[in-house]
CSV table of C-alpha atoms in Angstrom, one decimal:
chain,number,residue,atom,x,y,z
A,163,MET,CA,154.2,-90.7,28.5
A,164,SER,CA,150.3,-90.0,28.0
A,165,ALA,CA,148.3,-93.2,27.1
A,166,PRO,CA,147.2,-93.1,23.5
A,167,PHE,CA,143.5,-91.9,23.3
A,168,ASP,CA,140.8,-94.5,23.4
A,169,PRO,CA,137.4,-94.2,21.9
A,170,TYR,CA,135.8,-96.7,23.8
A,171,ARG,CA,137.1,-95.8,26.9
A,172,PRO,CA,134.5,-94.0,29.7
A,173,LEU,CA,134.6,-90.0,29.5
A,174,ASP,CA,135.7,-88.4,32.8
A,175,PRO,CA,133.2,-86.0,34.0
A,176,SER,CA,136.4,-83.5,35.1
A,177,THR,CA,137.7,-83.0,31.9
A,178,LEU,CA,134.5,-81.6,30.2
A,179,ASP,CA,134.7,-78.6,29.0
A,180,PRO,CA,131.7,-76.9,31.3
A,181,LEU,CA,131.6,-73.4,28.4
A,182,ARG,CA,130.4,-76.1,25.2
A,183,PRO,CA,126.9,-75.9,25.8
A,184,GLY,CA,124.6,-79.4,26.4
A,185,HIS,CA,127.6,-80.5,28.6
A,186,ALA,CA,127.1,-78.4,31.6
A,187,PRO,CA,124.7,-79.5,34.4
A,188,ARG,CA,121.6,-76.4,34.9
A,189,SER,CA,122.2,-73.6,37.8
A,190,THR,CA,120.0,-73.6,40.6
A,191,THR,CA,120.7,-69.3,39.8
A,192,GLY,CA,119.7,-69.9,36.2
A,193,MET,CA,115.8,-71.9,37.2
A,194,VAL,CA,115.4,-69.8,40.1
A,195,THR,CA,116.0,-66.2,37.4
A,196,LEU,CA,113.7,-68.2,34.8
A,197,ALA,CA,110.4,-68.9,37.5
A,198,VAL,CA,111.4,-64.4,38.8
A,199,VAL,CA,110.9,-63.3,34.5
A,200,GLY,CA,108.1,-65.5,33.8
A,201,GLY,CA,106.6,-64.6,36.9
A,202,LEU,CA,106.4,-61.0,35.8
A,203,GLY,CA,105.5,-61.6,32.7
A,204,ALA,CA,102.5,-63.7,33.9
A,205,LEU,CA,102.0,-60.6,36.3
A,206,LEU,CA,102.1,-58.4,33.0
A,207,ALA,CA,99.6,-60.6,31.1
A,208,LEU,CA,97.3,-60.4,33.9
A,209,VAL,CA,97.7,-56.5,34.6
A,210,GLY,CA,97.3,-56.2,30.6
A,211,ALA,CA,93.9,-58.5,30.7
A,212,LEU,CA,92.4,-57.0,33.4
A,213,THR,CA,93.0,-53.7,32.4
A,214,SER,CA,92.6,-54.0,28.7
A,215,GLY,CA,91.3,-57.6,27.9
A,216,ALA,CA,92.2,-60.2,26.1
A,217,GLY,CA,94.9,-57.6,23.9
A,218,GLY,CA,96.7,-56.3,27.3
A,219,ALA,CA,97.6,-59.8,28.2
A,220,LEU,CA,99.3,-60.2,24.9
A,221,VAL,CA,101.1,-57.0,24.4
A,222,ALA,CA,101.9,-58.2,27.8
A,223,LEU,CA,102.9,-61.8,27.0
A,224,GLY,CA,104.9,-60.2,23.7
A,225,LEU,CA,106.5,-57.9,25.6
A,226,THR,CA,108.6,-60.5,27.8
A,227,LEU,CA,108.7,-62.5,24.7
A,228,LEU,CA,110.6,-59.8,23.1
A,229,VAL,CA,113.0,-59.2,25.9
A,230,LEU,CA,113.8,-63.1,26.2
A,231,GLY,CA,114.5,-62.8,22.7
A,232,LEU,CA,116.5,-59.7,22.0
A,233,GLY,CA,119.0,-61.1,25.3
A,234,SER,CA,119.1,-64.1,23.1
A,235,VAL,CA,120.5,-62.4,19.8
A,236,LEU,CA,122.8,-60.5,21.7
A,237,VAL,CA,124.5,-62.7,24.2
A,238,GLY,CA,124.5,-66.3,21.9
A,239,ARG,CA,122.6,-67.9,24.0
A,240,SER,CA,120.8,-67.4,27.8
A,241,GLY,CA,120.6,-71.3,28.7
A,242,TRP,CA,118.7,-70.0,31.6
A,243,ALA,CA,115.8,-69.3,29.8
A,244,LEU,CA,116.6,-73.0,28.0
A,245,LEU,CA,117.9,-70.6,24.6
A,246,ALA,CA,120.6,-72.3,23.6
A,247,SER,CA,121.1,-70.7,20.5
A,248,ARG,CA,120.8,-67.3,18.6
A,249,ARG,CA,118.8,-68.7,16.1
A,250,LEU,CA,116.3,-69.9,18.9
A,251,GLY,CA,116.4,-66.6,20.4
A,252,GLY,CA,115.7,-64.7,17.5
A,253,GLY,CA,112.4,-66.9,17.0
A,254,VAL,CA,111.4,-66.4,20.6
A,255,LEU,CA,111.7,-62.5,19.3
A,256,ALA,CA,109.9,-63.1,16.5
A,257,ALA,CA,107.0,-64.3,18.3
A,258,GLY,CA,107.2,-61.7,21.1
A,259,LEU,CA,106.7,-59.3,17.9
A,260,VAL,CA,103.7,-61.1,16.7
A,261,LEU,CA,101.9,-61.3,20.0
A,262,LEU,CA,102.4,-57.5,20.0
A,263,VAL,CA,101.1,-56.6,16.7
A,264,VAL,CA,98.0,-59.3,17.2
A,265,GLY,CA,97.8,-57.7,20.8
A,266,GLY,CA,97.9,-54.0,19.8
A,267,ASN,CA,95.2,-54.5,17.3
A,268,LEU,CA,92.7,-56.2,19.7
A,269,LEU,CA,92.9,-53.3,22.3
A,270,PRO,CA,89.9,-51.7,22.9
A,271,THR,CA,90.1,-47.8,20.7
A,272,PRO,CA,89.3,-44.9,22.7
A,273,GLU,CA,85.9,-43.0,21.9
A,274,PRO,CA,86.2,-39.6,20.6
A,275,VAL,CA,86.1,-37.1,23.5
A,276,PRO,CA,83.6,-34.5,22.0
A,277,ALA,CA,84.4,-30.5,21.6
A,278,ALA,CA,81.9,-29.0,24.2
A,279,ALA,CA,83.3,-32.0,26.3
A,280,LEU,CA,87.2,-30.0,26.6
A,281,THR,CA,85.6,-26.8,27.3
A,282,ALA,CA,83.0,-28.3,29.9
A,283,PRO,CA,83.8,-27.4,33.9
A,284,SER,CA,84.6,-30.9,36.2
A,285,PRO,CA,81.9,-31.1,38.4
A,286,SER,CA,83.6,-29.7,41.5
A,287,ALA,CA,83.8,-26.9,40.0
A,288,THR,CA,82.3,-23.8,40.4
A,289,PRO,CA,79.8,-22.8,37.7
A,290,THR,CA,80.7,-20.1,35.4
A,291,SER,CA,78.4,-17.4,33.9
A,292,THR,CA,77.7,-17.8,30.2
A,293,ALA,CA,77.0,-14.4,29.0
A,294,ALA,CA,78.3,-12.6,26.9
A,295,PRO,CA,81.1,-10.6,27.6
A,296,THR,CA,80.5,-7.0,28.8
A,297,THR,CA,82.6,-3.5,28.3
A,298,PRO,CA,84.8,-2.8,31.1
A,299,VAL,CA,83.2,-0.4,34.0
A,300,ASP,CA,84.7,3.6,33.2
A,301,PRO,CA,86.6,3.7,36.7
A,302,VAL,CA,84.6,7.3,37.3
A,303,VAL,CA,81.3,5.7,36.6
A,304,ALA,CA,81.8,3.5,39.1
A,305,LEU,CA,83.2,6.5,41.9
A,306,VAL,CA,80.4,8.7,40.2
A,307,ALA,CA,77.6,5.6,40.8
A,308,GLY,CA,78.2,5.6,44.7
A,309,ALA,CA,78.0,9.5,44.8
A,310,SER,CA,75.7,11.5,47.4
A,311,ASP,CA,73.3,13.6,46.8
A,312,GLY,CA,74.7,16.7,46.3
A,313,SER,CA,77.9,15.8,46.9
A,314,ALA,CA,80.8,17.6,44.3
A,315,LEU,CA,81.1,14.0,43.1
A,316,ALA,CA,77.8,13.7,42.3
A,317,ALA,CA,77.4,16.5,40.5
A,318,LEU,CA,80.9,15.6,38.2
A,319,GLY,CA,78.3,12.9,36.4
A,320,THR,CA,76.5,15.9,35.1
A,321,LEU,CA,79.1,17.5,33.7
A,322,GLU,CA,79.4,17.0,29.7
A,323,VAL,CA,82.7,15.1,28.9
A,324,LYS,CA,84.0,17.0,25.3
A,325,GLY,CA,87.2,17.7,24.1
A,326,ARG,CA,88.6,21.6,24.1
A,327,ALA,CA,87.5,23.8,21.8
A,328,PRO,CA,90.2,26.7,20.1
A,329,ARG,CA,91.1,29.2,22.2
A,330,THR,CA,90.4,31.2,19.2
A,331,GLY,CA,88.8,34.8,19.6
A,332,TYR,CA,89.3,35.0,22.8
A,333,ASP,CA,90.2,38.2,25.0
A,334,ARG,CA,89.8,39.2,28.5
A,335,ASP,CA,87.3,42.1,27.5
A,336,VAL,CA,84.8,39.4,26.1
A,337,PHE,CA,83.8,39.1,29.4
A,338,GLY,CA,82.6,42.5,30.3
A,339,GLN,CA,84.2,45.5,31.9
A,340,ALA,CA,86.9,43.7,34.6
A,341,TRP,CA,85.6,43.9,38.1
A,342,ALA,CA,82.0,45.2,37.5
A,343,ASP,CA,79.4,46.2,39.9
A,344,VAL,CA,76.9,43.4,38.9
A,345,ASP,CA,75.1,43.2,42.0
A,346,ARG,CA,74.6,47.5,42.4
A,347,ASN,CA,76.0,47.5,45.7
A,348,GLY,CA,77.9,49.9,45.0
A,349,CYS,CA,81.5,48.2,45.1
A,350,ASP,CA,83.4,46.6,42.5
A,351,THR,CA,83.8,42.7,42.4
A,352,ARG,CA,87.2,43.0,43.6
A,353,ASN,CA,87.0,45.3,46.4
A,354,ASP,CA,83.4,43.1,47.4
A,355,VAL,CA,86.0,39.6,47.2
A,356,LEU,CA,88.4,41.2,48.8
A,357,ALA,CA,86.4,42.6,52.3
A,358,ARG,CA,85.4,39.1,52.2
A,359,ASP,CA,87.9,36.8,52.4
A,360,LEU,CA,90.6,38.7,54.2
A,361,THR,CA,90.3,39.3,58.3
A,362,ALA,CA,91.2,42.6,59.9
A,363,ALA,CA,90.2,44.7,56.6
A,364,THR,CA,89.7,48.6,56.9
A,365,VAL,CA,88.4,50.7,54.0
A,366,LYS,CA,88.8,54.2,53.3
A,367,PRO,CA,86.3,56.6,55.0
A,368,GLY,CA,83.7,58.0,52.1
A,369,THR,CA,83.7,55.1,49.6
A,370,GLN,CA,80.8,54.0,50.5
A,371,GLY,CA,83.1,50.9,52.1
A,372,CYS,CA,84.2,50.2,49.4
A,373,LEU,CA,87.9,51.0,48.6
A,374,VAL,CA,89.4,48.0,50.9
A,375,LEU,CA,92.9,50.0,52.4
A,376,SER,CA,94.2,46.9,54.1
A,377,GLY,CA,94.0,43.4,55.8
A,378,THR,CA,95.3,39.9,56.1
A,379,LEU,CA,94.9,36.9,54.1
A,380,ALA,CA,94.5,32.9,54.9
A,381,ASP,CA,95.8,32.6,51.2
A,382,PRO,CA,93.7,28.5,50.5
A,383,TYR,CA,96.0,27.9,47.7
A,384,THR,CA,99.5,27.9,49.3
A,385,ALA,CA,98.3,27.8,53.4
A,386,THR,CA,100.0,30.6,54.4
A,387,THR,CA,99.4,34.1,55.8
A,388,ILE,CA,99.9,37.3,53.8
A,389,ALA,CA,99.4,40.9,54.9
A,390,PHE,CA,97.7,42.8,52.3
A,391,VAL,CA,98.5,47.1,51.6
A,392,ARG,CA,96.6,48.5,48.4
A,393,GLY,CA,99.5,50.9,46.6
A,394,GLU,CA,101.9,50.1,44.1
A,395,GLY,CA,103.9,47.4,44.3
A,396,THR,CA,102.1,45.8,47.2
A,397,SER,CA,98.3,45.5,46.2
A,398,GLU,CA,99.4,42.9,43.9
A,399,ALA,CA,101.2,40.3,46.8
A,400,VAL,CA,97.1,39.3,46.8
A,401,GLN,CA,95.2,38.4,43.5
A,402,VAL,CA,91.5,37.7,42.9
A,403,ASP,CA,91.4,34.4,41.0
A,404,HIS,CA,88.9,33.3,38.8
A,405,VAL,CA,88.5,29.0,40.1
A,406,VAL,CA,87.7,28.3,36.2
A,407,ALA,CA,90.0,30.5,34.3
A,408,LEU,CA,87.3,32.7,31.7
A,409,SER,CA,90.4,30.8,29.2
A,410,ASP,CA,89.3,27.8,30.2
A,411,ALA,CA,85.6,28.1,30.0
A,412,TRP,CA,85.7,30.1,26.7
A,413,GLN,CA,87.1,26.7,25.5
A,414,LYS,CA,84.6,24.9,27.0
A,415,GLY,CA,81.5,26.4,26.4
A,416,ALA,CA,81.5,29.9,26.9
A,417,GLN,CA,81.9,31.6,23.4
A,418,GLY,CA,78.5,30.5,22.5
A,419,TRP,CA,77.4,33.1,25.3
A,420,ASP,CA,76.2,36.5,25.2
A,421,LEU,CA,77.8,39.6,26.8
A,422,THR,CA,75.9,39.6,29.9
A,423,THR,CA,76.2,36.6,30.7
A,424,ARG,CA,80.0,36.5,30.5
A,425,THR,CA,79.7,39.0,32.6
A,426,ALA,CA,77.9,37.4,35.1
A,427,PHE,CA,80.3,34.7,35.3
A,428,ALA,CA,83.5,36.8,35.4
A,429,ASN,CA,81.6,38.4,38.5
A,430,ASP,CA,80.4,35.4,40.4
A,431,PRO,CA,81.4,35.4,43.7
A,432,LEU,CA,81.3,31.5,43.2
A,433,ASN,CA,84.3,31.4,41.1
A,434,LEU,CA,86.4,34.4,43.1
A,435,LEU,CA,89.0,33.6,45.4
A,436,ALA,CA,91.3,36.1,46.7
A,437,THR,CA,95.1,34.4,46.3
A,438,ASP,CA,98.6,34.9,46.3
A,439,GLY,CA,99.7,36.6,43.8
A,440,PRO,CA,102.5,35.3,41.9
A,441,THR,CA,100.6,31.3,42.8
A,442,ASN,CA,97.3,32.5,40.8
A,443,ALA,CA,100.0,33.6,38.2
A,444,ALA,CA,101.8,30.2,37.7
A,445,LYS,CA,98.2,28.7,37.6
A,446,GLY,CA,97.3,30.8,34.1
A,447,ASP,CA,94.6,29.1,32.4
A,448,GLY,CA,94.8,25.8,33.6
A,449,ASP,CA,91.9,23.4,34.9
A,450,ALA,CA,92.5,20.7,37.0
A,451,ALA,CA,94.2,18.1,35.0
A,452,THR,CA,97.6,20.6,34.3
A,453,TRP,CA,97.7,22.5,37.7
A,454,LEU,CA,96.1,21.9,41.5
A,455,PRO,CA,96.7,24.3,45.0
A,456,PRO,CA,100.1,23.9,46.3
A,457,SER,CA,98.0,23.3,49.4
A,458,ARG,CA,96.9,19.7,49.1
A,459,ALA,CA,94.9,20.5,52.0
A,460,PHE,CA,92.8,22.9,50.2
A,461,ARG,CA,92.4,20.4,46.5
A,462,CYS,CA,88.9,19.0,47.7
A,463,ALA,CA,87.2,22.0,48.2
A,464,TYR,CA,89.2,23.9,45.0
A,465,VAL,CA,87.5,21.0,42.8
A,466,ALA,CA,84.3,21.0,44.7
A,467,ARG,CA,84.1,25.0,43.4
A,468,GLN,CA,85.8,24.0,40.0
A,469,VAL,CA,82.8,21.2,39.9
A,470,SER,CA,80.0,23.6,40.8
A,471,VAL,CA,81.4,26.8,39.0
A,472,LYS,CA,81.0,23.7,35.5
A,473,ALA,CA,77.5,23.2,36.3
A,474,ARG,CA,76.2,26.3,37.5
A,475,TYR,CA,76.7,27.6,34.1
A,476,GLY,CA,76.9,24.3,31.9
A,477,LEU,CA,80.3,24.4,31.0
A,478,TRP,CA,82.0,20.8,29.8
A,479,VAL,CA,85.0,19.1,31.6
A,480,THR,CA,87.6,17.4,29.4
A,481,ASP,CA,88.4,13.8,30.0
A,482,ALA,CA,91.6,13.9,31.6
A,483,GLU,CA,90.3,17.1,33.5
A,484,ARG,CA,86.9,14.1,35.0
A,485,VAL,CA,89.9,11.7,35.5
A,486,ALA,CA,92.0,14.5,37.6
A,487,VAL,CA,88.9,15.8,39.4
A,488,ALA,CA,87.6,12.2,39.8
A,489,GLY,CA,91.2,11.7,41.4
A,490,VAL,CA,91.0,14.4,43.9
A,491,LEU,CA,87.7,13.7,45.6
A,492,SER,CA,87.8,9.7,45.9
A,493,GLY,CA,89.9,10.9,48.6
A,494,CYS,CA,87.1,12.9,50.2
A,495,ALA,CA,84.0,11.4,48.6
A,496,ASP,CA,81.6,14.0,50.7
A,497,GLU,CA,82.8,17.0,49.8
A,498,ALA,CA,79.7,19.3,49.1
A,499,VAL,CA,78.8,21.0,46.5
A,500,VAL,CA,79.3,25.0,46.5
A,501,THR,CA,76.4,26.9,46.3
A,502,ASP,CA,76.8,30.1,48.3
A,503,ALA,CA,80.0,31.8,48.1
A,504,VAL,CA,78.8,35.4,49.1
A,505,ALA,CA,78.2,35.0,53.1
A,506,LEU,CA,80.1,37.7,55.2
A,507,GLY,CA,82.9,37.6,56.2
A,508,GLU,CA,85.1,39.3,59.1
A,509,GLY,CA,85.9,42.4,55.6
A,510,ALA,CA,82.8,42.4,54.4
A,511,ALA,CA,81.6,43.0,57.8
A,512,HIS,CA,83.8,46.4,58.1
A,513,GLN,CA,82.7,47.2,54.4
A,514,GLN,CA,79.3,46.7,55.9
A,515,ALA,CA,79.7,48.8,58.6
A,516,ALA,CA,81.8,51.4,56.7
A,517,ARG,CA,78.9,51.9,54.4
A,518,GLU,CA,76.4,52.4,56.8
A,519,ALA,CA,78.5,55.3,58.9
A,520,ASP,CA,78.7,56.6,55.2
A,521,ALA,CA,74.9,56.4,54.8
A,522,ARG,CA,74.4,58.2,58.4
A,523,ALA,CA,76.7,60.8,57.8
A,524,VAL,CA,74.9,61.6,54.1
A,525,ALA,CA,72.0,61.2,56.0
A,526,ALA,CA,72.4,63.7,59.0
A,527,GLN,CA,73.6,66.3,55.8
A,528,ARG,CA,71.1,66.0,54.2
A,529,SER,CA,69.1,66.5,57.5
A,530,ALA,CA,71.2,69.6,58.7
A,531,THR,CA,70.5,71.2,55.0
A,532,THR,CA,66.8,70.7,54.7
A,533,THR,CA,66.7,72.3,59.0
A,534,ARG,CA,67.9,75.0,58.6
A,535,ALA,CA,66.3,78.7,59.4
A,536,PRO,CA,65.7,80.6,56.6
A,537,ALA,CA,68.0,83.6,56.1
A,538,PRO,CA,66.2,87.1,56.6
A,539,ALA,CA,64.4,89.0,54.4
A,540,PRO,CA,66.8,92.0,52.9
A,541,THR,CA,66.4,95.3,53.8
A,542,THR,CA,64.9,98.0,51.3
A,543,GLN,CA,68.1,98.5,49.8
A,544,ALA,CA,67.7,95.7,47.2
A,545,ALA,CA,71.3,93.5,46.4
A,546,PRO,CA,72.9,94.1,43.8
A,547,VAL,CA,72.6,91.6,40.6
A,548,ARG,CA,75.0,89.3,39.9
A,549,THR,CA,75.9,87.6,36.0
A,550,THR,CA,76.6,84.1,36.2
A,551,PRO,CA,79.4,84.3,33.4
A,552,ALA,CA,78.8,81.3,31.0
A,553,ALA,CA,80.5,77.9,31.8
A,554,ALA,CA,83.9,78.1,30.9
A,555,PRO,CA,84.2,74.4,28.1
A,556,VAL,CA,85.9,71.6,30.1
A,557,ALA,CA,88.9,70.9,28.8
A,558,PRO,CA,90.0,67.1,27.9
A,559,PRO,CA,92.2,65.5,30.7
A,560,ALA,CA,96.1,66.4,30.0
A,561,ALA,CA,98.1,63.8,28.4
A,562,ALA,CA,99.5,61.6,30.1
A,563,PRO,CA,103.8,61.7,30.3
A,564,GLY,CA,105.1,61.1,27.3
A,565,GLY,CA,101.8,62.2,25.2
A,566,VAL,CA,100.0,58.6,25.3
A,567,TYR,CA,96.0,59.0,26.5
A,568,TYR,CA,93.6,55.7,26.8
A,569,LYS,CA,90.1,56.7,26.9
A,570,SER,CA,89.2,53.9,28.8
A,571,CYS,CA,90.9,50.4,30.1
A,572,THR,CA,89.8,48.6,27.2
A,573,GLU,CA,92.0,50.4,24.7
A,574,ALA,CA,94.4,50.6,27.5
A,575,ARG,CA,94.7,46.4,27.5
A,576,ALA,CA,94.1,46.5,24.0
A,577,ALA,CA,97.9,48.1,24.0
A,578,GLY,CA,99.3,46.1,25.7
A,579,ALA,CA,100.3,48.6,28.8
A,580,ALA,CA,97.2,47.8,31.4
A,581,PRO,CA,98.0,47.9,34.1
A,582,VAL,CA,98.6,51.7,34.1
A,583,ARG,CA,100.8,53.3,37.4
A,584,ARG,CA,101.1,56.2,38.3
A,585,GLY,CA,104.1,58.6,36.7
A,586,GLN,CA,104.1,55.5,33.3
A,587,PRO,CA,102.7,56.9,30.1
A,588,GLY,CA,99.6,56.7,29.9
A,589,TYR,CA,98.7,56.5,33.8
A,590,SER,CA,95.5,59.6,34.3
A,591,SER,CA,93.1,59.5,37.0
A,592,ARG,CA,90.4,58.7,35.2
A,593,LEU,CA,91.5,55.4,34.9
A,594,ASP,CA,92.0,54.4,38.1
A,595,ARG,CA,88.6,54.9,39.8
A,596,ASP,CA,90.3,53.5,43.3
A,597,GLY,CA,92.6,55.9,43.6
A,598,ASP,CA,95.4,53.0,44.6
A,599,GLY,CA,97.7,54.5,42.0
A,600,ILE,CA,97.2,51.9,39.3
A,601,GLY,CA,95.2,51.7,37.2
A,602,CYS,CA,93.0,49.0,34.6
A,603,GLU,CA,93.8,47.0,37.5
């Protein structure tokens, strides 16, 4: 049986409740923790004072008290911080808030940054130009600006750039007679070009070296070799191409020319090349923006010749054409303009030799006629007088098979019948000047 409680008996420390506040001695660990927290608070206050003055120190101290008070309110007590109740912790929390507000008001206000300073370059940055923005440089203009004198690129820069005019009114006849003898050498332009561009060419005797019968073409468009033989079904293997097509010229300035200028343009050797027939047909009237030779090795020379022709005659180019030509010439900037396309080749030499041989034969015939001895005088018997009958009227050319007759190649082309071949309706020898069996070619 336990002894009765004596209120006057001394207390035994071992019977005290360690959880009741105020009865247990403060532990060493709590003192250390309080010292660490206090030291951190003091350090924060020092840093705040150095960086922001008194306001920074008060803010740091307020944050420290705020943490201590908040911890005491949540836990109930913080013996290590000398806070024995929630009420005391709330007071510490309120003091921390007050210090935060006061310190925040004491913090220095940052000066507003001028708008100009926001865009100003840093001292280490490379200074930039303040000039007004310029229009981007046209790459073609930049390419032409660096071109050397006499080059096709430099000539391209002289051509006017405009849109394509309507094709209305175009017809082959607006460029005069096809393959006219504009140089008055006795040969039509087609045979002149064949003689210039073919090698091992042969010409028909008695034609003053004009009619080319055969030869070999090193075709620039396809980089192939083509055997040319004049005749029905074979002549078309080699055609003479207008490098700047007549229709293209019509839409880019030729409409304003007179007939003499158009005829000269259509027969200018600078604008003519003997080429593979099917390839020429595929080209049609395309310019450099829509057609280039299959042989890439010839494209620089091809567009240089187009530029040369357009510069000579004042034709313009479209913007797409200008870009296409510049794109080709960018890989061969030193490609020169073409100024002389009539230099004699092997074929032309054959033509010239045949012409000279024909001239010698005619001269010899005339010489024999003038040196012939006069006929002996008649004897006493007078020669009978002969009456020369009147010349019979010349009948018009017989109508071709089928009853079709064309007065000229112009009429045949207007009817859509050109070229007219031997044996076809409308063919006659007067339409076939070179006698190859193909009229109005």
